[in-house]
Tab-separated table of C-alpha atoms and ligand atoms in Angstrom:
chain	number	residue	atom	x	y	z
A	79	MET	CA	83.149	125.285	118.631
A	80	ARG	CA	80.201	124.309	116.715
A	81	ALA	CA	80.576	124.392	112.919
A	82	ASN	CA	77.934	126.608	110.849
A	83	VAL	CA	76.703	124.511	108.766
A	84	LEU	CA	75.172	128.411	105.750
A	85	ASP	CA	79.850	127.621	105.814
A	86	TYR	CA	79.150	123.945	104.122
A	87	ALA	CA	77.519	123.136	101.165
A	88	LEU	CA	75.937	120.151	100.148
A	89	THR	CA	75.883	118.292	96.682
A	90	ALA	CA	73.589	115.498	95.980
A	91	PRO	CA	74.270	114.426	92.135
A	92	ALA	CA	71.182	112.020	91.273
A	93	THR	CA	73.726	109.438	89.073
A	94	LEU	CA	77.089	108.044	89.894
A	95	THR	CA	78.364	109.229	86.678
A	96	GLU	CA	77.748	112.483	88.022
A	97	ALA	CA	79.005	111.807	90.969
A	98	LEU	CA	82.786	111.493	90.248
A	99	ALA	CA	82.007	114.737	87.781
A	100	LEU	CA	81.593	116.084	90.490
A	101	LEU	CA	84.386	115.205	92.646
A	102	SER	CA	87.443	115.170	89.772
A	103	ASP	CA	87.862	118.458	90.993
A	104	GLY	CA	89.392	116.552	93.715
A	105	ALA	CA	88.268	119.362	96.392
A	106	HIS	CA	84.609	116.607	96.686
A	107	THR	CA	84.298	115.101	100.206
A	108	PRO	CA	82.743	112.491	99.892
A	109	ILE	CA	79.154	111.383	102.453
A	110	ALA	CA	77.876	108.760	102.926
A	111	GLY	CA	76.000	107.673	105.746
A	112	GLY	CA	77.160	110.621	107.633
A	113	THR	CA	77.444	109.252	110.604
A	114	GLU	CA	81.256	109.684	111.160
A	115	ILE	CA	81.539	112.721	108.231
A	116	MET	CA	77.982	115.168	111.158
A	117	VAL	CA	79.567	114.024	114.369
A	118	ALA	CA	83.189	115.773	111.987
A	119	LEU	CA	80.603	118.784	111.501
A	120	ASN	CA	78.842	119.322	114.422
A	121	THR	CA	82.159	119.084	116.781
A	122	GLY	CA	84.214	122.069	114.148
A	123	ARG	CA	85.988	119.707	112.849
A	124	LEU	CA	85.338	118.978	109.486
A	125	THR	CA	87.697	121.321	107.108
A	126	GLN	CA	86.030	120.651	103.502
A	127	LYS	CA	83.332	123.415	103.359
A	128	SER	CA	82.469	121.093	99.694
A	129	LEU	CA	81.216	118.446	99.918
A	130	LEU	CA	79.552	115.641	98.110
A	131	SER	CA	75.741	113.440	99.367
A	132	ILE	CA	76.581	109.726	96.861
A	133	GLN	CA	73.963	107.628	100.335
A	134	HIS	CA	71.305	107.858	97.494
A	135	LEU	CA	73.515	105.839	95.052
A	136	ALA	CA	71.766	102.779	93.627
A	137	GLU	CA	75.258	102.217	92.479
A	138	LEU	CA	77.393	101.878	95.411
A	139	ARG	CA	74.106	100.123	97.208
A	140	PHE	CA	73.453	96.527	96.246
A	141	ILE	CA	75.139	93.150	97.527
A	142	ARG	CA	75.819	90.737	94.338
A	143	VAL	CA	76.718	86.342	95.241
A	144	GLU	CA	78.125	85.578	92.663
A	145	PRO	CA	80.181	82.262	92.640
A	146	ASP	CA	83.100	82.346	93.401
A	147	ALA	CA	82.863	86.127	94.946
A	148	ILE	CA	80.725	88.617	97.075
A	149	HIS	CA	80.472	91.685	95.916
A	150	ILE	CA	79.032	94.279	98.767
A	151	GLY	CA	78.363	98.337	97.238
A	152	ALA	CA	80.739	100.494	98.887
A	153	GLY	CA	76.669	102.885	100.220
A	154	THR	CA	75.706	99.258	101.482
A	155	THR	CA	74.632	99.737	105.637
A	156	PHE	CA	75.482	97.430	107.869
A	157	THR	CA	71.895	96.944	108.121
A	158	ASP	CA	71.733	95.748	104.327
A	159	ILE	CA	75.017	93.163	105.939
A	160	ARG	CA	73.032	92.054	108.691
A	161	ASN	CA	69.893	90.780	106.991
A	162	HIS	CA	71.479	89.625	104.686
A	163	ALA	CA	71.343	85.192	104.319
A	164	VAL	CA	74.361	84.323	102.610
A	165	ILE	CA	76.694	86.512	104.217
A	166	ALA	CA	75.584	85.330	107.324
A	167	ALA	CA	76.195	82.050	106.434
A	168	GLU	CA	79.833	82.998	104.786
A	169	LEU	CA	80.827	85.433	106.416
A	170	PRO	CA	79.866	85.894	110.109
A	171	LEU	CA	82.701	88.138	111.348
A	172	LEU	CA	81.447	91.314	109.792
A	173	ILE	CA	77.847	90.336	110.420
A	174	GLN	CA	79.146	90.223	113.439
A	175	SER	CA	81.071	93.694	113.152
A	176	ALA	CA	78.302	95.179	110.808
A	177	SER	CA	76.309	94.425	115.068
A	178	TRP	CA	79.118	96.733	116.822
A	179	THR	CA	79.309	99.254	115.016
A	180	GLY	CA	77.212	102.001	117.332
A	181	THR	CA	72.824	101.462	117.735
A	182	ILE	CA	70.935	100.385	115.701
A	183	ALA	CA	69.789	103.667	113.986
A	184	ASN	CA	73.366	104.006	112.975
A	185	GLN	CA	73.518	101.014	111.842
A	186	ASN	CA	70.924	102.566	109.115
A	187	ARG	CA	73.021	104.623	107.930
A	188	ALA	CA	76.455	104.770	108.155
A	189	THR	CA	77.342	102.286	104.931
A	190	LEU	CA	80.198	99.992	104.798
A	191	GLY	CA	82.789	102.130	102.285
A	192	GLY	CA	82.119	104.666	104.967
A	193	ASN	CA	83.798	102.147	107.739
A	194	ILE	CA	86.740	101.394	105.238
A	195	CYS	CA	87.435	105.030	103.955
A	196	ASN	CA	87.218	106.340	107.139
A	197	ALA	CA	90.337	104.611	108.093
A	198	SER	CA	90.151	104.080	111.425
A	199	PRO	CA	93.171	101.737	112.939
A	200	ALA	CA	89.798	101.113	116.198
A	201	ALA	CA	86.709	100.686	113.135
A	202	ASP	CA	84.872	97.042	113.613
A	203	THR	CA	84.690	96.198	109.959
A	204	PRO	CA	88.157	95.937	108.026
A	205	PRO	CA	90.022	93.267	110.682
A	206	ALA	CA	86.733	90.764	109.481
A	207	LEU	CA	87.649	92.233	105.553
A	208	LEU	CA	91.500	91.307	105.764
A	209	CYS	CA	91.028	87.672	107.525
A	210	TYR	CA	88.615	87.179	104.369
A	211	GLY	CA	91.543	88.356	101.706
A	212	ALA	CA	88.804	91.252	100.473
A	213	THR	CA	89.926	93.605	97.507
A	214	VAL	CA	88.523	97.069	96.737
A	215	THR	CA	87.784	98.985	93.820
A	216	LEU	CA	88.533	101.933	93.118
A	217	ILE	CA	86.273	104.160	90.805
A	218	SER	CA	86.636	108.093	89.026
A	219	SER	CA	86.038	109.098	86.319
A	220	SER	CA	88.777	108.129	84.341
A	221	GLY	CA	88.719	104.453	85.415
A	222	GLN	CA	89.162	102.359	87.558
A	223	ARG	CA	91.424	100.258	90.031
A	224	THR	CA	91.074	96.495	92.945
A	225	ILE	CA	93.772	96.668	94.937
A	226	PRO	CA	93.886	93.796	97.908
A	227	TYR	CA	92.374	95.784	100.465
A	228	ALA	CA	95.628	94.519	102.107
A	229	ASN	CA	96.907	97.525	101.077
A	230	PHE	CA	94.547	100.199	100.679
A	231	HIS	CA	95.224	101.713	104.872
A	232	ARG	CA	98.951	103.696	104.246
A	233	GLY	CA	98.738	105.660	107.357
A	234	TYR	CA	97.697	106.616	110.289
A	235	LYS	CA	93.697	107.468	109.031
A	236	LYS	CA	95.620	107.672	105.111
A	237	THR	CA	93.937	105.747	102.266
A	238	ALA	CA	95.204	104.871	98.356
A	239	LEU	CA	92.003	106.836	97.392
A	240	GLN	CA	92.885	110.135	95.516
A	241	PRO	CA	90.899	112.552	95.866
A	242	ASN	CA	88.920	111.337	93.174
A	243	GLU	CA	87.862	108.471	92.786
A	244	LEU	CA	85.690	106.491	95.043
A	245	LEU	CA	85.583	102.989	97.144
A	246	HIS	CA	82.551	101.378	94.628
A	247	THR	CA	83.077	98.069	96.158
A	248	ILE	CA	84.320	95.377	97.991
A	249	THR	CA	85.011	91.680	97.720
A	250	VAL	CA	85.477	88.571	99.031
A	251	PRO	CA	85.983	85.738	97.859
A	252	ARG	CA	83.383	82.773	98.790
A	253	ILE	CA	86.140	80.704	100.316
A	254	PHE	CA	85.539	80.056	104.296
A	255	VAL	CA	82.495	77.431	104.462
A	256	GLY	CA	84.417	74.694	106.786
A	257	TYR	CA	87.042	77.941	107.906
A	258	ARG	CA	87.056	78.551	111.732
A	259	GLN	CA	85.735	81.899	112.724
A	260	TYR	CA	86.848	83.859	115.987
A	261	LEU	CA	86.617	88.163	116.154
A	262	ARG	CA	86.839	89.408	118.974
A	263	LYS	CA	86.272	93.796	120.415
A	264	VAL	CA	88.106	94.306	123.823
A	265	GLY	CA	86.397	97.849	124.593
A	266	THR	CA	85.073	100.259	128.032
A	267	ARG	CA	82.596	98.233	127.713
A	268	HIS	CA	79.712	95.392	125.650
A	269	ALA	CA	77.860	98.260	124.088
A	270	LEU	CA	77.865	101.585	122.191
A	271	ALA	CA	82.458	101.072	122.809
A	272	ILE	CA	84.493	101.571	120.283
A	273	SER	CA	87.996	99.012	120.616
A	274	LYS	CA	91.158	99.058	122.705
A	275	ILE	CA	91.997	96.374	120.628
A	276	ALA	CA	90.105	94.074	118.417
A	277	LEU	CA	91.688	90.513	117.040
A	278	ALA	CA	89.422	88.516	114.370
A	279	GLY	CA	90.295	85.042	112.778
A	280	VAL	CA	90.159	83.004	110.826
A	281	ALA	CA	91.683	78.428	110.337
A	282	LYS	CA	90.957	75.708	108.130
A	283	LEU	CA	92.223	72.900	109.705
A	284	ASP	CA	93.424	69.412	107.817
A	285	GLY	CA	92.210	67.262	111.356
A	286	ASN	CA	94.611	68.740	113.995
A	287	THR	CA	97.179	70.950	111.575
A	288	ILE	CA	96.855	74.252	110.361
A	289	THR	CA	96.504	74.298	106.591
A	290	ASP	CA	95.303	78.328	106.264
A	291	ILE	CA	95.251	80.809	108.285
A	292	ARG	CA	94.707	84.632	108.659
A	293	LEU	CA	94.749	87.024	111.136
A	294	GLY	CA	93.386	91.265	111.328
A	295	ALA	CA	93.738	93.308	113.579
A	296	ALA	CA	92.322	96.734	115.194
A	297	SER	CA	95.079	98.858	117.065
A	298	LEU	CA	97.672	96.884	116.680
A	299	ALA	CA	99.037	99.725	114.931
A	300	ASP	CA	97.840	103.433	113.470
A	301	ARG	CA	96.080	101.373	110.503
A	302	PRO	CA	94.099	98.088	110.185
A	303	VAL	CA	96.576	95.685	110.081
A	304	ARG	CA	96.868	91.653	108.618
A	305	CYS	CA	99.181	89.695	111.488
A	306	HIS	CA	100.974	87.295	109.048
A	307	ALA	CA	104.208	86.646	111.461
A	308	ALA	CA	102.450	85.883	114.209
A	309	GLU	CA	100.279	84.044	110.850
A	310	ALA	CA	103.443	81.973	109.704
A	311	ALA	CA	104.391	80.698	113.122
A	312	LEU	CA	100.744	79.025	113.004
A	313	LEU	CA	100.739	77.779	109.370
A	314	ASN	CA	100.878	73.725	109.443
A	315	LYS	CA	101.248	73.720	113.470
A	316	SER	CA	99.540	70.922	115.188
A	317	ILE	CA	96.778	72.272	117.464
A	318	THR	CA	97.166	69.066	119.699
A	319	PRO	CA	96.545	68.795	123.589
A	320	GLN	CA	99.886	68.222	124.178
A	321	GLU	CA	101.156	70.545	121.590
A	322	ILE	CA	98.938	73.725	122.333
A	323	SER	CA	101.273	75.792	125.336
A	324	LYS	CA	103.758	75.384	123.094
A	325	THR	CA	102.025	76.358	119.650
A	326	VAL	CA	100.503	78.921	121.774
A	327	ALA	CA	103.741	79.911	122.524
A	328	ALA	CA	105.686	80.725	119.484
A	329	ALA	CA	102.222	82.964	117.401
A	330	ARG	CA	101.666	85.023	121.042
A	331	ALA	CA	105.906	85.476	120.920
A	332	ALA	CA	105.693	86.514	117.486
A	333	LEU	CA	102.584	88.718	116.907
A	334	LEU	CA	104.575	90.645	119.367
A	335	THR	CA	107.355	91.418	117.436
A	336	GLU	CA	104.067	92.360	114.672
A	337	ALA	CA	101.996	94.625	116.864
A	338	ARG	CA	102.781	98.547	116.873
A	339	PRO	CA	99.979	99.761	118.809
A	340	ILE	CA	99.752	103.313	120.064
A	341	ASP	CA	99.175	104.826	122.858
A	342	ASP	CA	96.094	107.470	121.992
A	343	ILE	CA	92.565	108.626	124.468
A	344	ARG	CA	91.179	105.250	124.725
A	345	SER	CA	94.439	102.980	125.856
A	346	THR	CA	98.107	102.497	126.303
A	347	ALA	CA	100.251	100.247	124.366
A	348	ALA	CA	101.772	98.138	125.989
A	349	TYR	CA	97.977	97.031	127.411
A	350	ARG	CA	97.127	96.571	124.166
A	351	ALA	CA	100.039	94.612	122.695
A	352	ALA	CA	99.080	92.528	126.109
A	353	VAL	CA	95.898	91.859	125.071
A	354	ALA	CA	96.288	91.463	121.655
A	355	ALA	CA	98.717	88.440	122.153
A	356	ASN	CA	95.508	87.093	125.196
A	357	LEU	CA	93.292	87.363	122.371
A	358	LEU	CA	95.200	84.962	120.044
A	359	GLU	CA	95.502	82.314	122.397
A	360	ASP	CA	91.531	82.967	123.445
A	361	PHE	CA	91.642	81.568	118.898
A	362	LEU	CA	93.395	79.088	119.224
A	363	ARG	CA	92.556	77.781	122.748
A	364	SER	CA	89.342	77.343	120.711
A	365	LEU	CA	90.227	75.131	117.961
A	366	LEU	CA	90.835	72.513	119.887
A	367	ILE	CA	87.223	72.072	120.370
B	79	FAD	C1	77.593	107.013	117.869
B	79	FAD	C2	78.401	106.494	117.378
B	79	FAD	C3	78.338	105.308	117.874
B	79	FAD	C4	79.333	104.970	116.622
B	79	FAD	N1	79.973	103.583	116.797
B	79	FAD	C5	80.918	103.248	116.074
B	79	FAD	C6	81.484	101.167	116.087
B	79	FAD	O1	81.098	101.493	116.841
B	79	FAD	N2	82.595	100.953	115.952
B	79	FAD	C7	83.250	101.463	114.674
B	79	FAD	O2	84.170	100.819	113.824
B	79	FAD	N3	82.793	102.425	113.980
B	79	FAD	C8	81.569	103.112	115.255
B	79	FAD	N4	81.172	104.980	114.687
B	79	FAD	C9	81.264	105.193	112.873
B	79	FAD	C10	80.597	105.041	112.032
B	79	FAD	O3	79.371	104.677	112.450
B	79	FAD	C11	81.709	104.162	111.004
B	79	FAD	O4	83.110	104.464	110.976
B	79	FAD	C12	80.338	104.017	110.097
B	79	FAD	O5	80.568	103.094	109.919
B	79	FAD	C13	80.434	104.955	108.599
B	79	FAD	O6	79.804	105.442	107.573
B	79	FAD	P1	79.290	106.617	107.667
B	79	FAD	O7	78.308	105.374	106.024
B	79	FAD	O8	77.723	107.061	108.043
B	79	FAD	O9	80.297	106.883	106.765
B	79	FAD	P2	80.785	109.113	106.302
B	79	FAD	O10	79.795	109.986	108.278
B	79	FAD	O11	79.647	109.201	105.388
B	79	FAD	O12	82.223	108.590	105.998
B	79	FAD	C14	83.661	109.336	106.674
B	79	FAD	C15	84.193	109.013	105.202
B	79	FAD	O13	84.201	108.027	104.646
B	79	FAD	C16	84.761	108.644	103.249
B	79	FAD	N5	83.784	108.285	102.140
B	79	FAD	C17	82.441	107.355	102.284
B	79	FAD	N6	81.988	106.574	101.603
B	79	FAD	C18	83.182	107.155	100.428
B	79	FAD	C19	82.799	106.325	99.424
B	79	FAD	N7	82.141	105.016	99.315
B	79	FAD	N8	84.491	106.046	99.071
B	79	FAD	C20	85.387	107.205	100.035
B	79	FAD	N9	84.914	107.766	100.419
B	79	FAD	C21	84.051	107.175	101.815
B	79	FAD	C22	84.600	109.934	103.744
B	79	FAD	O14	84.270	111.411	102.749
B	79	FAD	C23	84.735	110.226	104.886
B	79	FAD	O15	85.423	110.506	105.043
B	79	FAD	C24	80.215	105.438	115.291
B	79	FAD	C25	79.883	106.841	115.280
B	79	FAD	C26	78.778	107.063	116.023
B	79	FAD	C27	78.001	108.529	114.875
């Protein structure tokens, strides 16, 4: 049933300090671009009645490039990200995933922070951010803390955020120039589809040897995950025409030991696991070229 908007209150503070003060009662729900929240509201699923708009907070909308890292404010839109030259050059998987997130109109409003905090296991940007070893800075009126993004997701739609906290910054180290990078999303169609399964990978090769590899997946568990077992099976392995089949077989087997996909309306656990292994093979064979 559609919700009655008169049942909801929206406060729109002018500054981050004000927003954090309001949030300290633990009873407000942040709303950024609103592209998730408004769908929940329209369909009568939004149980939180006190909304706190953070959409216009300039303090949350920035991309800052420093020598060692790129800092992205949680309120940065996907359009901002797609238009950023340094991100395009160094973090192509983030650009790719931003371009998959809904339509252009959606990308003009939807924020990176909203994509992460919504905590869908199928969201588009988490696999890339996991590969890139991102950290996230969470802020409240009593201080801030920075944690590895890999520790942010705590279960299905559960995150490390406390009710009085906002996600402030996503930070990615600038070490990926020269890495081979891969991202593929499998959905019901090419555009405007929520993924059934997605795999992101970055790998550094010294000659034919993999000296660093990081894999991130969507819908391979109840939350976005790094694939540590598959990574371990691939580290220091040779990517050569002679060795590739053996390496792929070991990596596929390792991935299946750690896969914990869920059955839901979009797909089955069995399909997700099988296709994830196929995507991993696709990535590894692309390293031969
Ligand atoms: C038509 C359509 C298509 C879509 N397609 C895709 C798709 O292909 N892939 C995909 O991944 N998503 C898709 N989405 C979902 C949505 O657009 C994205 O998840 C988007 O990034 C959400 O960002 P937002 O700023 O609009 O979040 P909001 O709706 O404002 O918020 C989402 C959640 O995050 C919380 N939140 C937001 N910002 C913060 C913050 N800074 N700190 C703490 N909590 C915060 C909110 O409280 C809420 O729980 C689609 C949505 C629509 C309507």
